Amino acid sequence: MSRPWIAGVLTGLLLLTACGDPSSGPETASTPSSPATTSTTHQRPAATPGVSGTPGASATPGASAGARTDASAGRSGPRPTVLYLGDSLAMENQKVLGGLLRDEERARYTSAPYSGTTLCDYLEGTGEDSLVPPKDKAAALVRRLRPDFVVLQFWGNAWGYTPCMDGITYDKQRDKYFARYTADAGRLTDQIAGASAGARIVWVLQGPDPITPDRVRRVNAVYERQARASGDLLADAGKTVSAASARYTWTQYLPCTAYEREHGPYCTQPGSGRTALHRDDDYLHFCLAPTTSTPKPCPVRSPGILRITRAISRTIGRAVAPAAD
């Protein structure tokens, strides 16, 4: 491993831990039926695939026909309500996911990510030792918004940055780290179930970790076991940003998909037929714009984000489809 690569990885870690933003509250899709609460702010629809214009610019509702699937066009039936929670990866994904869910599932959508967080931050009872305030805990939001789906996307804080982890880190207390992470997954599931009338959790499986590849494999295994135990859903978004033959081997570039080749900005190196998932100076995030000190949704079209959010949207679409038939 070369020194520049190591420096880049450390820079990525610093960027991830620097993304804590306890003051940022949920962002809610601007739909007439969205619950009006004091902790949410309304946003215009996000830039969606197939819409021309400036990268990151808001699209007009209904204009993103290029992102709409044949199955979703003209779909009738109930509109799902979706709540999206997570860390800095969810922070950068939130507007693109909202655009896809509105276009493909006509969803009512609220996102409430906090950068630098992990599962315990969203547990009620961890207010003082958490980066998430009590009003935005998972159960509190579920009681207020009554979602059909709660999407949870967490890379898995591993170095003690999150106060509610009580200093338990992957490198120094590996077994304790996984035991705590497993327990928190169960507690968060129970709190969401206790606050809802049948909301289904969507656990988002993560992509490769460039530093500790086995850690993210085992974190995903925690999500898989919890989903099986509680009858919830899995969205293998991480597979879409992994090489076909190496699910847990980190890569900065992948071959462009057919969609990416047809939509120029998403195939960043058309000459070689490959696209960038990460910036050269950030090995963890998928936004191709520089990370800022104030966390915000990604402002530019980024192939990794589109791949991840499409996997989440499709998982929800498959769950909704039987109810719509």
CSV table of C-alpha atoms in Angstrom, one decimal:
chain,number,residue,atom,x,y,z
A,1,MET,CA,0.0,0.0,0.0
A,2,SER,CA,1.6,3.3,-1.1
A,3,ARG,CA,1.8,6.3,1.2
A,4,PRO,CA,-0.4,8.5,-1.0
A,5,TRP,CA,-3.1,5.8,-0.8
A,6,ILE,CA,-2.8,5.6,3.0
A,7,ALA,CA,-3.0,9.4,3.2
A,8,GLY,CA,-6.1,9.3,1.0
A,9,VAL,CA,-7.8,6.7,3.2
A,10,LEU,CA,-7.0,8.7,6.4
A,11,THR,CA,-8.3,11.8,4.7
A,12,GLY,CA,-11.5,9.9,3.9
A,13,LEU,CA,-11.8,8.8,7.6
A,14,LEU,CA,-11.3,12.4,8.8
A,15,LEU,CA,-14.0,13.6,6.3
A,16,LEU,CA,-16.4,11.0,7.5
A,17,THR,CA,-15.9,11.8,11.2
A,18,ALA,CA,-16.0,15.5,10.5
A,19,CYS,CA,-19.4,15.2,9.0
A,20,GLY,CA,-21.2,15.2,12.3
A,21,ASP,CA,-24.0,17.8,12.1
A,22,PRO,CA,-26.3,17.5,15.1
A,23,SER,CA,-28.1,20.8,14.1
A,24,SER,CA,-29.4,19.6,10.8
A,25,GLY,CA,-32.9,18.3,10.9
A,26,PRO,CA,-35.0,16.0,8.6
A,27,GLU,CA,-35.8,17.1,5.1
A,28,THR,CA,-39.2,16.3,3.8
A,29,ALA,CA,-40.4,16.0,0.2
A,30,SER,CA,-42.6,18.8,-0.7
A,31,THR,CA,-45.9,16.9,-1.2
A,32,PRO,CA,-49.3,18.1,-0.1
A,33,SER,CA,-49.8,15.0,2.1
A,34,SER,CA,-46.5,15.2,3.9
A,35,PRO,CA,-46.9,15.7,7.6
A,36,ALA,CA,-46.3,19.2,8.7
A,37,THR,CA,-44.0,19.3,11.7
A,38,THR,CA,-41.8,21.9,13.2
A,39,SER,CA,-38.6,19.7,12.8
A,40,THR,CA,-38.9,19.3,9.0
A,41,THR,CA,-38.1,21.6,6.2
A,42,HIS,CA,-39.6,21.2,2.7
A,43,GLN,CA,-37.4,20.8,-0.3
A,44,ARG,CA,-38.0,20.8,-4.0
A,45,PRO,CA,-37.7,17.5,-5.8
A,46,ALA,CA,-34.1,16.5,-6.3
A,47,ALA,CA,-32.2,16.1,-9.6
A,48,THR,CA,-33.2,12.8,-11.1
A,49,PRO,CA,-31.7,10.6,-13.8
A,50,GLY,CA,-32.7,11.6,-17.3
A,51,VAL,CA,-33.4,15.2,-16.6
A,52,SER,CA,-31.4,17.8,-18.5
A,53,GLY,CA,-29.9,20.8,-16.8
A,54,THR,CA,-27.3,21.7,-14.3
A,55,PRO,CA,-26.1,18.8,-12.1
A,56,GLY,CA,-27.8,19.0,-8.7
A,57,ALA,CA,-30.5,21.3,-10.0
A,58,SER,CA,-34.0,20.5,-8.9
A,59,ALA,CA,-36.3,18.8,-11.4
A,60,THR,CA,-39.9,19.6,-12.0
A,61,PRO,CA,-42.2,16.9,-10.6
A,62,GLY,CA,-43.1,14.5,-13.4
A,63,ALA,CA,-40.4,15.7,-15.7
A,64,SER,CA,-38.0,12.8,-15.0
A,65,ALA,CA,-39.6,10.3,-17.3
A,66,GLY,CA,-36.2,8.8,-18.1
A,67,ALA,CA,-36.0,7.5,-14.5
A,68,ARG,CA,-39.5,6.1,-14.4
A,69,THR,CA,-39.9,2.3,-15.0
A,70,ASP,CA,-42.5,0.8,-17.2
A,71,ALA,CA,-44.1,-0.9,-14.2
A,72,SER,CA,-44.4,2.3,-12.2
A,73,ALA,CA,-45.7,4.5,-15.0
A,74,GLY,CA,-49.4,5.0,-14.4
A,75,ARG,CA,-49.4,2.9,-11.3
A,76,SER,CA,-52.5,3.1,-9.2
A,77,GLY,CA,-53.1,2.1,-5.6
A,78,PRO,CA,-51.7,3.2,-2.3
A,79,ARG,CA,-48.9,5.6,-2.1
A,80,PRO,CA,-46.2,4.4,0.3
A,81,THR,CA,-44.8,6.6,3.0
A,82,VAL,CA,-41.0,6.3,3.4
A,83,LEU,CA,-38.7,7.5,6.1
A,84,TYR,CA,-34.9,7.4,5.4
A,85,LEU,CA,-32.4,7.5,8.3
A,86,GLY,CA,-28.7,7.1,8.4
A,87,ASP,CA,-25.2,8.5,8.5
A,88,SER,CA,-23.1,10.6,6.0
A,89,LEU,CA,-23.8,8.1,3.2
A,90,ALA,CA,-27.6,8.7,3.7
A,91,MET,CA,-26.9,12.4,4.0
A,92,GLU,CA,-25.4,12.5,0.5
A,93,ASN,CA,-28.0,10.2,-1.0
A,94,GLN,CA,-31.2,11.7,0.4
A,95,LYS,CA,-32.4,13.9,-2.4
A,96,VAL,CA,-31.7,11.4,-5.2
A,97,LEU,CA,-33.5,8.7,-3.3
A,98,GLY,CA,-36.4,11.0,-2.7
A,99,GLY,CA,-36.6,11.8,-6.4
A,100,LEU,CA,-36.6,8.1,-7.4
A,101,LEU,CA,-39.2,7.2,-4.8
A,102,ARG,CA,-41.5,10.0,-5.9
A,103,ASP,CA,-41.1,9.2,-9.6
A,104,GLU,CA,-41.2,5.4,-9.4
A,105,GLU,CA,-43.5,4.8,-6.4
A,106,ARG,CA,-45.4,8.1,-6.0
A,107,ALA,CA,-44.0,7.9,-2.4
A,108,ARG,CA,-44.4,10.4,0.4
A,109,TYR,CA,-40.9,10.8,1.6
A,110,THR,CA,-39.0,12.2,4.6
A,111,SER,CA,-35.3,11.9,5.2
A,112,ALA,CA,-33.6,12.6,8.5
A,113,PRO,CA,-29.9,11.6,8.3
A,114,TYR,CA,-27.2,12.8,10.6
A,115,SER,CA,-23.6,12.4,9.5
A,116,GLY,CA,-21.2,10.5,11.7
A,117,THR,CA,-23.9,8.5,13.4
A,118,THR,CA,-24.6,4.8,14.0
A,119,LEU,CA,-27.6,2.7,15.1
A,120,CYS,CA,-27.5,3.7,18.8
A,121,ASP,CA,-27.8,7.4,17.9
A,122,TYR,CA,-31.4,6.8,16.7
A,123,LEU,CA,-32.4,4.8,19.8
A,124,GLU,CA,-34.6,6.6,22.3
A,125,GLY,CA,-32.9,6.9,25.6
A,126,THR,CA,-29.5,8.1,24.2
A,127,GLY,CA,-30.3,11.8,24.0
A,128,GLU,CA,-27.3,13.2,25.9
A,129,ASP,CA,-24.8,10.7,24.4
A,130,SER,CA,-26.0,10.9,20.9
A,131,LEU,CA,-25.6,13.0,17.7
A,132,VAL,CA,-29.4,12.8,17.1
A,133,PRO,CA,-31.7,14.9,19.2
A,134,PRO,CA,-34.7,13.3,20.9
A,135,LYS,CA,-37.3,14.7,18.4
A,136,ASP,CA,-35.5,12.9,15.6
A,137,LYS,CA,-35.0,9.5,17.1
A,138,ALA,CA,-36.3,6.7,14.9
A,139,ALA,CA,-39.3,5.9,17.1
A,140,ALA,CA,-40.2,9.6,17.6
A,141,LEU,CA,-40.3,10.1,13.8
A,142,VAL,CA,-42.2,6.9,13.2
A,143,ARG,CA,-44.9,7.9,15.7
A,144,ARG,CA,-45.2,11.3,14.0
A,145,LEU,CA,-45.0,10.3,10.3
A,146,ARG,CA,-46.5,6.8,10.4
A,147,PRO,CA,-44.3,5.5,7.5
A,148,ASP,CA,-44.9,2.2,5.7
A,149,PHE,CA,-41.1,1.8,5.3
A,150,VAL,CA,-38.2,2.9,7.4
A,151,VAL,CA,-34.9,2.7,5.4
A,152,LEU,CA,-31.8,2.4,7.6
A,153,GLN,CA,-28.4,3.0,6.0
A,154,PHE,CA,-25.4,2.8,8.3
A,155,TRP,CA,-21.8,2.1,7.3
A,156,GLY,CA,-21.1,1.1,10.9
A,157,ASN,CA,-19.2,3.6,13.0
A,158,ALA,CA,-16.0,1.8,14.0
A,159,TRP,CA,-13.6,4.2,15.7
A,160,GLY,CA,-15.4,5.6,18.7
A,161,TYR,CA,-16.5,8.9,17.2
A,162,THR,CA,-20.1,8.4,18.2
A,163,PRO,CA,-20.5,9.0,21.9
A,164,CYS,CA,-23.4,6.5,22.4
A,165,MET,CA,-21.0,3.6,21.4
A,166,ASP,CA,-19.3,4.2,24.8
A,167,GLY,CA,-15.8,4.0,23.3
A,168,ILE,CA,-16.3,0.5,21.8
A,169,THR,CA,-14.2,0.4,18.6
A,170,TYR,CA,-13.7,-2.3,16.0
A,171,ASP,CA,-9.9,-2.2,16.1
A,172,LYS,CA,-9.6,-2.6,19.9
A,173,GLN,CA,-12.7,-4.5,20.9
A,174,ARG,CA,-13.8,-6.4,17.9
A,175,ASP,CA,-16.1,-9.0,19.5
A,176,LYS,CA,-17.6,-6.4,21.8
A,177,TYR,CA,-18.2,-4.1,18.8
A,178,PHE,CA,-20.2,-6.7,16.9
A,179,ALA,CA,-22.1,-7.8,20.0
A,180,ARG,CA,-23.1,-4.2,20.7
A,181,TYR,CA,-23.9,-3.5,17.0
A,182,THR,CA,-26.1,-6.7,17.0
A,183,ALA,CA,-27.9,-5.6,20.2
A,184,ASP,CA,-28.5,-2.1,18.9
A,185,ALA,CA,-30.0,-3.5,15.6
A,186,GLY,CA,-32.4,-5.5,17.7
A,187,ARG,CA,-33.3,-2.6,20.0
A,188,LEU,CA,-33.8,-0.2,17.1
A,189,THR,CA,-36.1,-2.8,15.4
A,190,ASP,CA,-38.1,-3.2,18.6
A,191,GLN,CA,-38.5,0.6,19.1
A,192,ILE,CA,-39.6,1.1,15.5
A,193,ALA,CA,-42.1,-1.8,15.7
A,194,GLY,CA,-43.4,-0.4,19.0
A,195,ALA,CA,-44.0,3.0,17.6
A,196,SER,CA,-45.6,1.9,14.3
A,197,ALA,CA,-48.6,0.1,12.9
A,198,GLY,CA,-46.7,-2.3,10.7
A,199,ALA,CA,-43.9,-0.3,9.3
A,200,ARG,CA,-41.3,-2.5,7.5
A,201,ILE,CA,-37.6,-1.8,8.0
A,202,VAL,CA,-35.3,-1.8,4.9
A,203,TRP,CA,-31.8,-2.6,6.0
A,204,VAL,CA,-29.3,-1.3,3.4
A,205,LEU,CA,-26.3,-3.5,2.9
A,206,GLN,CA,-23.1,-1.6,2.6
A,207,GLY,CA,-20.4,-1.5,-0.1
A,208,PRO,CA,-16.8,-2.6,0.4
A,209,ASP,CA,-14.7,-1.0,3.2
A,210,PRO,CA,-11.2,-0.1,1.8
A,211,ILE,CA,-9.5,-0.4,5.2
A,212,THR,CA,-11.2,-3.3,7.0
A,213,PRO,CA,-13.1,-5.3,4.4
A,214,ASP,CA,-14.2,-8.1,6.8
A,215,ARG,CA,-15.8,-5.5,9.1
A,216,VAL,CA,-18.4,-4.4,6.6
A,217,ARG,CA,-19.1,-8.0,5.6
A,218,ARG,CA,-19.9,-8.8,9.3
A,219,VAL,CA,-21.9,-5.6,9.7
A,220,ASN,CA,-24.0,-6.7,6.7
A,221,ALA,CA,-24.4,-10.1,8.3
A,222,VAL,CA,-25.9,-8.3,11.3
A,223,TYR,CA,-28.4,-6.6,9.1
A,224,GLU,CA,-29.2,-9.9,7.3
A,225,ARG,CA,-29.8,-11.8,10.6
A,226,GLN,CA,-32.0,-9.0,12.0
A,227,ALA,CA,-34.1,-8.8,8.8
A,228,ARG,CA,-34.7,-12.5,8.9
A,229,ALA,CA,-35.6,-12.5,12.6
A,230,SER,CA,-38.1,-9.6,12.3
A,231,GLY,CA,-39.5,-10.3,8.8
A,232,ASP,CA,-38.0,-7.1,7.4
A,233,LEU,CA,-36.4,-6.3,4.0
A,234,LEU,CA,-32.8,-6.1,2.7
A,235,ALA,CA,-31.6,-3.8,-0.1
A,236,ASP,CA,-28.2,-4.9,-1.3
A,237,ALA,CA,-27.1,-1.5,-2.5
A,238,GLY,CA,-23.5,-2.4,-1.7
A,239,LYS,CA,-23.5,-5.0,-4.4
A,240,THR,CA,-24.1,-2.3,-7.0
A,241,VAL,CA,-20.9,-0.5,-6.1
A,242,SER,CA,-18.8,-3.7,-6.0
A,243,ALA,CA,-17.1,-5.7,-8.7
A,244,ALA,CA,-19.2,-8.5,-10.1
A,245,SER,CA,-16.7,-11.1,-9.0
A,246,ALA,CA,-15.5,-9.4,-5.7
A,247,ARG,CA,-18.4,-8.2,-3.5
A,248,TYR,CA,-16.1,-7.1,-0.7
A,249,THR,CA,-13.1,-5.8,-2.6
A,250,TRP,CA,-13.0,-2.0,-2.7
A,251,THR,CA,-12.7,-0.4,-6.2
A,252,GLN,CA,-12.7,3.2,-7.3
A,253,TYR,CA,-14.0,2.4,-10.8
A,254,LEU,CA,-16.5,0.0,-12.4
A,255,PRO,CA,-17.6,-0.6,-15.9
A,256,CYS,CA,-20.4,1.8,-17.0
A,257,THR,CA,-23.9,0.3,-17.0
A,258,ALA,CA,-26.1,0.6,-20.1
A,259,TYR,CA,-28.0,3.4,-18.4
A,260,GLU,CA,-24.8,5.3,-17.5
A,261,ARG,CA,-23.5,5.0,-21.1
A,262,GLU,CA,-26.8,6.5,-22.4
A,263,HIS,CA,-26.7,9.3,-19.8
A,264,GLY,CA,-23.3,10.9,-20.3
A,265,PRO,CA,-22.6,12.5,-16.9
A,266,TYR,CA,-23.0,9.1,-15.2
A,267,CYS,CA,-20.2,7.4,-17.3
A,268,THR,CA,-17.3,9.5,-16.2
A,269,GLN,CA,-14.7,7.9,-18.4
A,270,PRO,CA,-16.6,7.0,-21.6
A,271,GLY,CA,-13.3,6.4,-23.5
A,272,SER,CA,-12.4,3.4,-21.3
A,273,GLY,CA,-16.1,2.5,-20.6
A,274,ARG,CA,-15.8,2.9,-16.9
A,275,THR,CA,-17.2,5.3,-14.3
A,276,ALA,CA,-15.9,6.7,-11.0
A,277,LEU,CA,-17.6,5.7,-7.7
A,278,HIS,CA,-15.3,7.7,-5.4
A,279,ARG,CA,-13.2,10.9,-5.6
A,280,ASP,CA,-9.4,10.4,-5.5
A,281,ASP,CA,-9.3,12.1,-2.1
A,282,ASP,CA,-12.3,10.3,-0.5
A,283,TYR,CA,-12.4,6.5,-0.4
A,284,LEU,CA,-15.6,6.2,1.6
A,285,HIS,CA,-18.2,8.6,0.2
A,286,PHE,CA,-19.8,8.3,-3.3
A,287,CYS,CA,-20.5,12.0,-4.0
A,288,LEU,CA,-18.1,13.2,-6.6
A,289,ALA,CA,-18.1,16.8,-5.2
A,290,PRO,CA,-15.7,17.6,-2.3
A,291,THR,CA,-17.0,16.9,1.2
A,292,THR,CA,-17.8,20.1,3.1
A,293,SER,CA,-17.6,20.9,6.8
A,294,THR,CA,-21.4,21.4,6.8
A,295,PRO,CA,-23.0,18.1,5.6
A,296,LYS,CA,-25.4,18.4,2.8
A,297,PRO,CA,-27.0,16.3,0.0
A,298,CYS,CA,-24.6,15.6,-2.9
A,299,PRO,CA,-24.9,18.6,-5.4
A,300,VAL,CA,-23.6,16.7,-8.5
A,301,ARG,CA,-24.6,13.7,-10.4
A,302,SER,CA,-22.7,10.8,-9.0
A,303,PRO,CA,-22.9,7.2,-10.4
A,304,GLY,CA,-22.3,5.5,-7.0
A,305,ILE,CA,-25.2,7.4,-5.4
A,306,LEU,CA,-27.5,6.6,-8.3
A,307,ARG,CA,-26.6,2.9,-8.1
A,308,ILE,CA,-27.2,2.8,-4.4
A,309,THR,CA,-30.5,4.7,-4.4
A,310,ARG,CA,-31.9,2.7,-7.3
A,311,ALA,CA,-31.3,-0.5,-5.3
A,312,ILE,CA,-33.2,0.9,-2.3
A,313,SER,CA,-36.0,2.2,-4.5
A,314,ARG,CA,-36.4,-1.1,-6.3
A,315,THR,CA,-36.5,-3.0,-3.0
A,316,ILE,CA,-39.4,-0.8,-1.8
A,317,GLY,CA,-41.1,-1.1,-5.3
A,318,ARG,CA,-41.1,-4.9,-5.1
A,319,ALA,CA,-42.6,-4.7,-1.6
A,320,VAL,CA,-45.3,-2.3,-2.7
A,321,ALA,CA,-46.2,-4.0,-6.0
A,322,PRO,CA,-48.3,-6.8,-4.5
A,323,ALA,CA,-50.4,-4.3,-2.7
A,324,ALA,CA,-50.9,-2.3,-5.9
A,325,ASP,CA,-52.1,-5.3,-7.9
